[in-house]
Amino acid sequence: MAAQDEPPPRRLSPAIIRAEVDHGTAELIADPDRPLAWTLLVNDTAQSHVDLSDPTHLEFEYVRRLGHVLDAAAPPTRPLRVLHLGGGAWTLPRYVAATRPGSWQRVVELDGALVDLVAARLPADGLDLDVRVGDARYELEQVPDGSVDVVVVDVFAGARIPSHLTSVEFVRGVARVLDVDGIHAANLADGPPLHFARAQVATAAAVFPELALLASPEVLRGRRFGNLVLAAGRRPLPVRELTRAAAADPFRARVESGRELCRFAAGAQVVTDRTAGPSPVPPPGFFGRPAE
């Protein structure tokens, strides 16, 4: 008799877990294709995807691109000092802990009840994460000068980036905490005609001399709404490495830098605390729940 295939691992918890958190309703939805993976939604907006059995698996396109920036920030496996503004389900902190053991990481999340839910249902035991509950800009001000290698900004209130995290004053705060070789990496969201993204590039350029932008060609051409990852620093960025990684990724992306990025942001005004506004409202369902 031929041996039967072993059944896939069984989940020990329901396929959907709902909980009230400080800013609405959170849901953890089981990934039907990965037995120990979950998608976190808050108020029907997808925030994170985590595979507890493989923290190096990055499901979302923009998270993969932020991962490329982290991969290129230093030689492989070298520990990094990373400040994550925006926690979600701690996808990138788990990734850094797996790929760069010994890294120092602080995670800032505004929603304390969400932090408790993630800690209970998607535990990150042994990763030595310093998780702080608080506003991203306030917590940034508590970080010592020059003490961080990478600042990852991935903060959304609902489906929009809060206005106080889009200004040149905020970017100056990021620059203050970064080491001279450090990298500012921000997740942006925008659609045609990309006014918000162009203004964010101009704002970062007012603080940092070196910039790069990673996004799908369709988003860069203004054909659809999507995520764009902005990287900035005082020293030349690893553009060649980012370009190779973006081209080889299953979700192929382009990397704009130098003159091309200057043309992209031409005419855009630097955003200040007085003029700042949140990112645009995405199309209905853009950040919605995963397909069953």
Short mmCIF file of C-alpha atoms in Angstrom, two decimals:
data_model
loop_
_atom_site.label_atom_id
_atom_site.label_comp_id
_atom_site.label_asym_id
_atom_site.label_seq_id
_atom_site.Cartn_x
_atom_site.Cartn_y
_atom_site.Cartn_z
CA MET A 1 0.00 0.00 0.00
CA ALA A 2 1.37 3.41 -0.94
CA ALA A 3 2.15 5.74 1.92
CA GLN A 4 -0.32 8.57 2.35
CA ASP A 5 0.81 12.18 2.39
CA GLU A 6 0.98 13.68 5.84
CA PRO A 7 -1.83 16.14 6.56
CA PRO A 8 -0.87 19.80 6.85
CA PRO A 9 -0.34 21.20 10.36
CA ARG A 10 -3.58 22.00 12.15
CA ARG A 11 -4.29 25.38 13.62
CA LEU A 12 -4.81 25.53 17.36
CA SER A 13 -7.00 28.65 17.18
CA PRO A 14 -9.96 29.88 15.11
CA ALA A 15 -9.48 31.01 11.50
CA ILE A 16 -10.61 34.53 12.46
CA ILE A 17 -9.88 36.20 15.79
CA ARG A 18 -11.64 39.50 16.53
CA ALA A 19 -10.90 41.91 19.35
CA GLU A 20 -11.75 45.45 20.28
CA VAL A 21 -8.64 47.61 20.46
CA ASP A 22 -8.07 51.24 21.39
CA HIS A 23 -8.81 52.57 17.91
CA GLY A 24 -11.51 50.22 16.65
CA THR A 25 -11.74 46.52 15.83
CA ALA A 26 -8.79 44.28 15.05
CA GLU A 27 -9.01 40.97 13.22
CA LEU A 28 -6.44 38.23 12.76
CA ILE A 29 -7.35 36.21 9.68
CA ALA A 30 -5.69 32.87 9.02
CA ASP A 31 -3.76 32.53 5.78
CA PRO A 32 -5.23 29.48 3.99
CA ASP A 33 -1.93 28.81 2.18
CA ARG A 34 0.45 29.06 5.15
CA PRO A 35 -0.62 27.10 8.27
CA LEU A 36 0.98 29.42 10.84
CA ALA A 37 0.47 32.73 9.05
CA TRP A 38 -1.97 35.52 9.82
CA THR A 39 -3.10 38.82 8.34
CA LEU A 40 -3.85 41.63 10.77
CA LEU A 41 -6.65 44.04 9.91
CA VAL A 42 -7.69 47.09 11.92
CA ASN A 43 -11.09 48.56 11.01
CA ASP A 44 -11.09 46.46 7.81
CA THR A 45 -7.71 47.82 6.72
CA ALA A 46 -4.94 45.27 6.23
CA GLN A 47 -1.99 46.25 8.44
CA SER A 48 0.39 43.29 8.54
CA HIS A 49 1.03 39.70 7.51
CA VAL A 50 3.08 37.42 9.75
CA ASP A 51 4.21 33.83 9.28
CA LEU A 52 5.16 32.50 12.71
CA SER A 53 7.01 29.56 11.16
CA ASP A 54 9.02 31.71 8.74
CA PRO A 55 9.61 35.34 9.80
CA THR A 56 11.65 35.93 6.64
CA HIS A 57 8.50 35.56 4.53
CA LEU A 58 7.26 39.03 3.61
CA GLU A 59 3.85 38.86 1.97
CA PHE A 60 2.99 42.48 1.19
CA GLU A 61 4.74 44.22 -1.72
CA TYR A 62 5.74 47.35 0.16
CA VAL A 63 7.01 45.34 3.14
CA ARG A 64 9.24 43.37 0.80
CA ARG A 65 10.67 46.67 -0.48
CA LEU A 66 11.29 47.92 3.04
CA GLY A 67 13.00 44.58 3.58
CA HIS A 68 15.25 45.28 0.59
CA VAL A 69 16.28 48.57 2.20
CA LEU A 70 17.07 46.80 5.48
CA ASP A 71 19.01 44.08 3.64
CA ALA A 72 21.14 46.69 1.85
CA ALA A 73 21.71 48.88 4.93
CA ALA A 74 24.72 46.85 6.08
CA PRO A 75 26.66 43.69 5.17
CA PRO A 76 24.62 40.48 5.57
CA THR A 77 23.94 39.29 9.14
CA ARG A 78 25.55 42.36 10.73
CA PRO A 79 23.32 43.55 13.59
CA LEU A 80 21.47 46.82 13.10
CA ARG A 81 19.96 49.39 15.43
CA VAL A 82 16.44 49.84 14.06
CA LEU A 83 13.65 52.13 15.20
CA HIS A 84 10.27 51.02 13.86
CA LEU A 85 7.64 53.77 13.95
CA GLY A 86 4.41 51.85 13.48
CA GLY A 87 4.09 48.38 14.93
CA GLY A 88 1.23 46.43 13.40
CA ALA A 89 2.03 42.76 13.94
CA TRP A 90 5.81 43.43 14.11
CA THR A 91 6.52 41.88 10.70
CA LEU A 92 9.76 43.72 9.94
CA PRO A 93 11.12 43.50 13.50
CA ARG A 94 10.70 39.72 13.26
CA TYR A 95 12.44 39.78 9.87
CA VAL A 96 15.41 41.76 11.18
CA ALA A 97 15.71 39.50 14.23
CA ALA A 98 15.83 36.45 11.94
CA THR A 99 18.23 37.86 9.33
CA ARG A 100 20.43 39.93 11.66
CA PRO A 101 20.60 38.24 15.08
CA GLY A 102 21.67 40.51 17.89
CA SER A 103 20.07 43.63 16.42
CA TRP A 104 18.71 46.30 18.78
CA GLN A 105 15.12 47.14 17.85
CA ARG A 106 12.50 49.47 19.27
CA VAL A 107 8.92 49.26 18.03
CA VAL A 108 6.51 52.17 18.58
CA GLU A 109 2.77 51.55 18.32
CA LEU A 110 0.02 53.96 19.36
CA ASP A 111 -2.61 51.32 20.15
CA GLY A 112 -1.82 49.62 23.46
CA ALA A 113 -4.63 47.07 23.17
CA LEU A 114 -3.32 46.10 19.73
CA VAL A 115 0.14 45.55 21.22
CA ASP A 116 -1.42 43.26 23.83
CA LEU A 117 -3.32 41.32 21.14
CA VAL A 118 -0.23 40.79 18.99
CA ALA A 119 1.87 39.76 21.99
CA ALA A 120 -0.75 37.21 23.06
CA ARG A 121 -1.74 35.77 19.69
CA LEU A 122 1.43 36.26 17.61
CA PRO A 123 4.14 36.00 20.26
CA ALA A 124 7.66 37.17 19.50
CA ASP A 125 9.34 35.53 22.46
CA GLY A 126 13.11 35.65 22.44
CA LEU A 127 13.40 38.42 19.86
CA ASP A 128 14.36 41.04 22.45
CA LEU A 129 12.06 43.72 21.03
CA ASP A 130 11.63 46.96 22.96
CA VAL A 131 7.94 47.69 22.30
CA ARG A 132 6.71 51.15 23.32
CA VAL A 133 3.10 52.33 23.35
CA GLY A 134 2.90 55.94 22.26
CA ASP A 135 2.75 58.48 19.45
CA ALA A 136 5.48 57.98 16.86
CA ARG A 137 6.66 61.57 16.81
CA TYR A 138 6.72 61.89 20.58
CA GLU A 139 8.65 58.65 20.97
CA LEU A 140 11.07 59.74 18.24
CA GLU A 141 11.92 62.77 20.36
CA GLN A 142 12.98 60.48 23.22
CA VAL A 143 15.66 58.70 21.15
CA PRO A 144 19.27 59.91 21.61
CA ASP A 145 21.09 61.66 18.77
CA GLY A 146 22.91 59.45 16.29
CA SER A 147 21.90 56.21 18.00
CA VAL A 148 20.02 54.43 15.19
CA ASP A 149 21.09 52.82 11.89
CA VAL A 150 17.64 52.67 10.26
CA VAL A 151 14.36 54.40 11.02
CA VAL A 152 11.39 52.61 9.43
CA VAL A 153 8.27 54.77 9.22
CA ASP A 154 5.11 52.76 8.53
CA VAL A 155 2.35 54.54 10.42
CA PHE A 156 -1.27 54.67 9.32
CA ALA A 157 -4.33 56.02 11.09
CA GLY A 158 -6.94 53.88 9.41
CA ALA A 159 -5.78 53.86 5.80
CA ARG A 160 -3.99 57.23 5.83
CA ILE A 161 -0.59 58.47 7.00
CA PRO A 162 -1.10 61.05 9.78
CA SER A 163 -0.21 64.61 8.83
CA HIS A 164 2.23 65.19 11.70
CA LEU A 165 4.46 62.46 10.26
CA THR A 166 4.72 64.07 6.82
CA SER A 167 6.45 67.38 7.62
CA VAL A 168 10.02 68.55 7.27
CA GLU A 169 10.14 69.04 11.05
CA PHE A 170 9.38 65.35 11.49
CA VAL A 171 12.05 64.36 8.93
CA ARG A 172 14.58 66.52 10.78
CA GLY A 173 13.74 64.55 13.90
CA VAL A 174 14.46 61.32 12.03
CA ALA A 175 17.79 62.74 10.80
CA ARG A 176 18.73 63.69 14.36
CA VAL A 177 18.51 60.13 15.68
CA LEU A 178 20.26 58.52 12.70
CA ASP A 179 23.94 57.66 12.64
CA VAL A 180 25.89 59.47 9.91
CA ASP A 181 25.54 56.36 7.70
CA GLY A 182 21.93 55.78 8.73
CA ILE A 183 18.91 55.36 6.45
CA HIS A 184 15.41 56.79 6.73
CA ALA A 185 12.90 54.37 5.14
CA ALA A 186 9.27 55.43 4.83
CA ASN A 187 6.20 53.70 3.45
CA LEU A 188 4.09 56.15 1.42
CA ALA A 189 0.71 55.64 -0.21
CA ASP A 190 -0.56 57.70 -3.12
CA GLY A 191 -2.33 57.62 -6.45
CA PRO A 192 -2.60 59.74 -9.60
CA PRO A 193 -1.34 62.45 -9.93
CA LEU A 194 1.05 61.56 -7.04
CA HIS A 195 1.01 65.01 -5.42
CA PHE A 196 1.52 63.53 -1.95
CA ALA A 197 4.46 61.32 -2.94
CA ARG A 198 6.15 64.13 -4.86
CA ALA A 199 5.82 66.45 -1.88
CA GLN A 200 7.25 63.79 0.44
CA VAL A 201 10.28 63.39 -1.83
CA ALA A 202 10.78 67.17 -1.85
CA THR A 203 10.43 67.26 1.94
CA ALA A 204 12.98 64.52 2.50
CA ALA A 205 15.34 66.19 0.03
CA ALA A 206 15.27 69.34 2.18
CA VAL A 207 16.95 67.29 4.95
CA PHE A 208 18.86 64.46 3.25
CA PRO A 209 21.13 64.82 0.19
CA GLU A 210 20.68 61.21 -0.97
CA LEU A 211 17.30 59.72 -1.90
CA ALA A 212 15.79 56.74 -3.69
CA LEU A 213 12.19 55.74 -4.38
CA LEU A 214 11.00 52.15 -4.87
CA ALA A 215 7.61 51.41 -6.42
CA SER A 216 5.94 49.44 -9.16
CA PRO A 217 6.16 51.01 -12.64
CA GLU A 218 2.38 51.42 -12.74
CA VAL A 219 2.38 53.46 -9.54
CA LEU A 220 5.36 55.58 -10.59
CA ARG A 221 3.67 56.35 -13.90
CA GLY A 222 0.54 57.47 -12.08
CA ARG A 223 -1.64 54.70 -13.46
CA ARG A 224 -2.94 53.38 -10.15
CA PHE A 225 -2.95 53.90 -6.39
CA GLY A 226 -0.21 52.09 -4.49
CA ASN A 227 2.64 52.10 -2.03
CA LEU A 228 6.00 53.77 -2.60
CA VAL A 229 9.02 53.23 -0.35
CA LEU A 230 11.22 56.29 0.15
CA ALA A 231 14.81 55.82 1.33
CA ALA A 232 16.99 58.77 2.36
CA GLY A 233 20.36 59.34 3.97
CA ARG A 234 23.38 61.59 4.33
CA ARG A 235 25.69 59.19 2.50
CA PRO A 236 25.20 57.57 -0.93
CA LEU A 237 22.50 54.93 -0.77
CA PRO A 238 22.97 51.33 -1.98
CA VAL A 239 21.01 52.07 -5.16
CA ARG A 240 22.63 49.28 -7.19
CA GLU A 241 21.74 46.66 -4.58
CA LEU A 242 18.21 48.01 -4.26
CA THR A 243 17.76 47.99 -8.04
CA ARG A 244 18.87 44.36 -8.29
CA ALA A 245 16.62 43.28 -5.43
CA ALA A 246 13.62 45.18 -6.79
CA ALA A 247 14.07 43.75 -10.28
CA ALA A 248 14.40 40.18 -9.01
CA ASP A 249 11.44 40.39 -6.64
CA PRO A 250 8.20 38.58 -7.59
CA PHE A 251 6.56 42.02 -7.23
CA ARG A 252 8.92 43.81 -9.60
CA ALA A 253 9.65 47.45 -8.87
CA ARG A 254 11.68 50.32 -10.22
CA VAL A 255 14.16 52.40 -8.23
CA GLU A 256 14.28 56.10 -9.01
CA SER A 257 17.21 58.19 -7.79
CA GLY A 258 19.39 61.09 -8.85
CA ARG A 259 18.14 63.17 -11.79
CA GLU A 260 15.12 60.94 -12.39
CA LEU A 261 13.93 61.47 -8.83
CA CYS A 262 14.58 65.22 -9.10
CA ARG A 263 12.33 65.28 -12.17
CA PHE A 264 9.72 63.23 -10.30
CA ALA A 265 9.55 65.82 -7.51
CA ALA A 266 9.97 68.91 -9.71
CA GLY A 267 7.70 71.73 -8.59
CA ALA A 268 6.61 70.02 -5.36
CA GLN A 269 6.64 72.12 -2.20
CA VAL A 270 8.32 71.14 1.06
CA VAL A 271 5.70 70.15 3.64
CA THR A 272 5.82 71.90 7.02
CA ASP A 273 3.86 71.38 10.23
CA ARG A 274 1.65 74.30 9.18
CA THR A 275 0.89 72.92 5.70
CA ALA A 276 0.91 69.18 6.41
CA GLY A 277 -2.02 66.93 5.58
CA PRO A 278 -2.59 63.17 5.69
CA SER A 279 -2.01 60.92 2.72
CA PRO A 280 -4.87 60.57 0.22
CA VAL A 281 -7.87 58.36 0.85
CA PRO A 282 -7.24 55.06 -0.98
CA PRO A 283 -9.77 53.60 -3.40
CA PRO A 284 -12.45 51.43 -1.77
CA GLY A 285 -11.07 48.04 -0.83
CA PHE A 286 -7.44 48.88 -1.61
CA PHE A 287 -6.22 47.94 1.87
CA GLY A 288 -9.07 45.51 2.43
CA ARG A 289 -9.27 41.99 3.77
CA PRO A 290 -7.46 39.14 1.97
CA ALA A 291 -9.32 36.90 -0.44
CA GLU A 292 -10.62 33.71 1.09
#
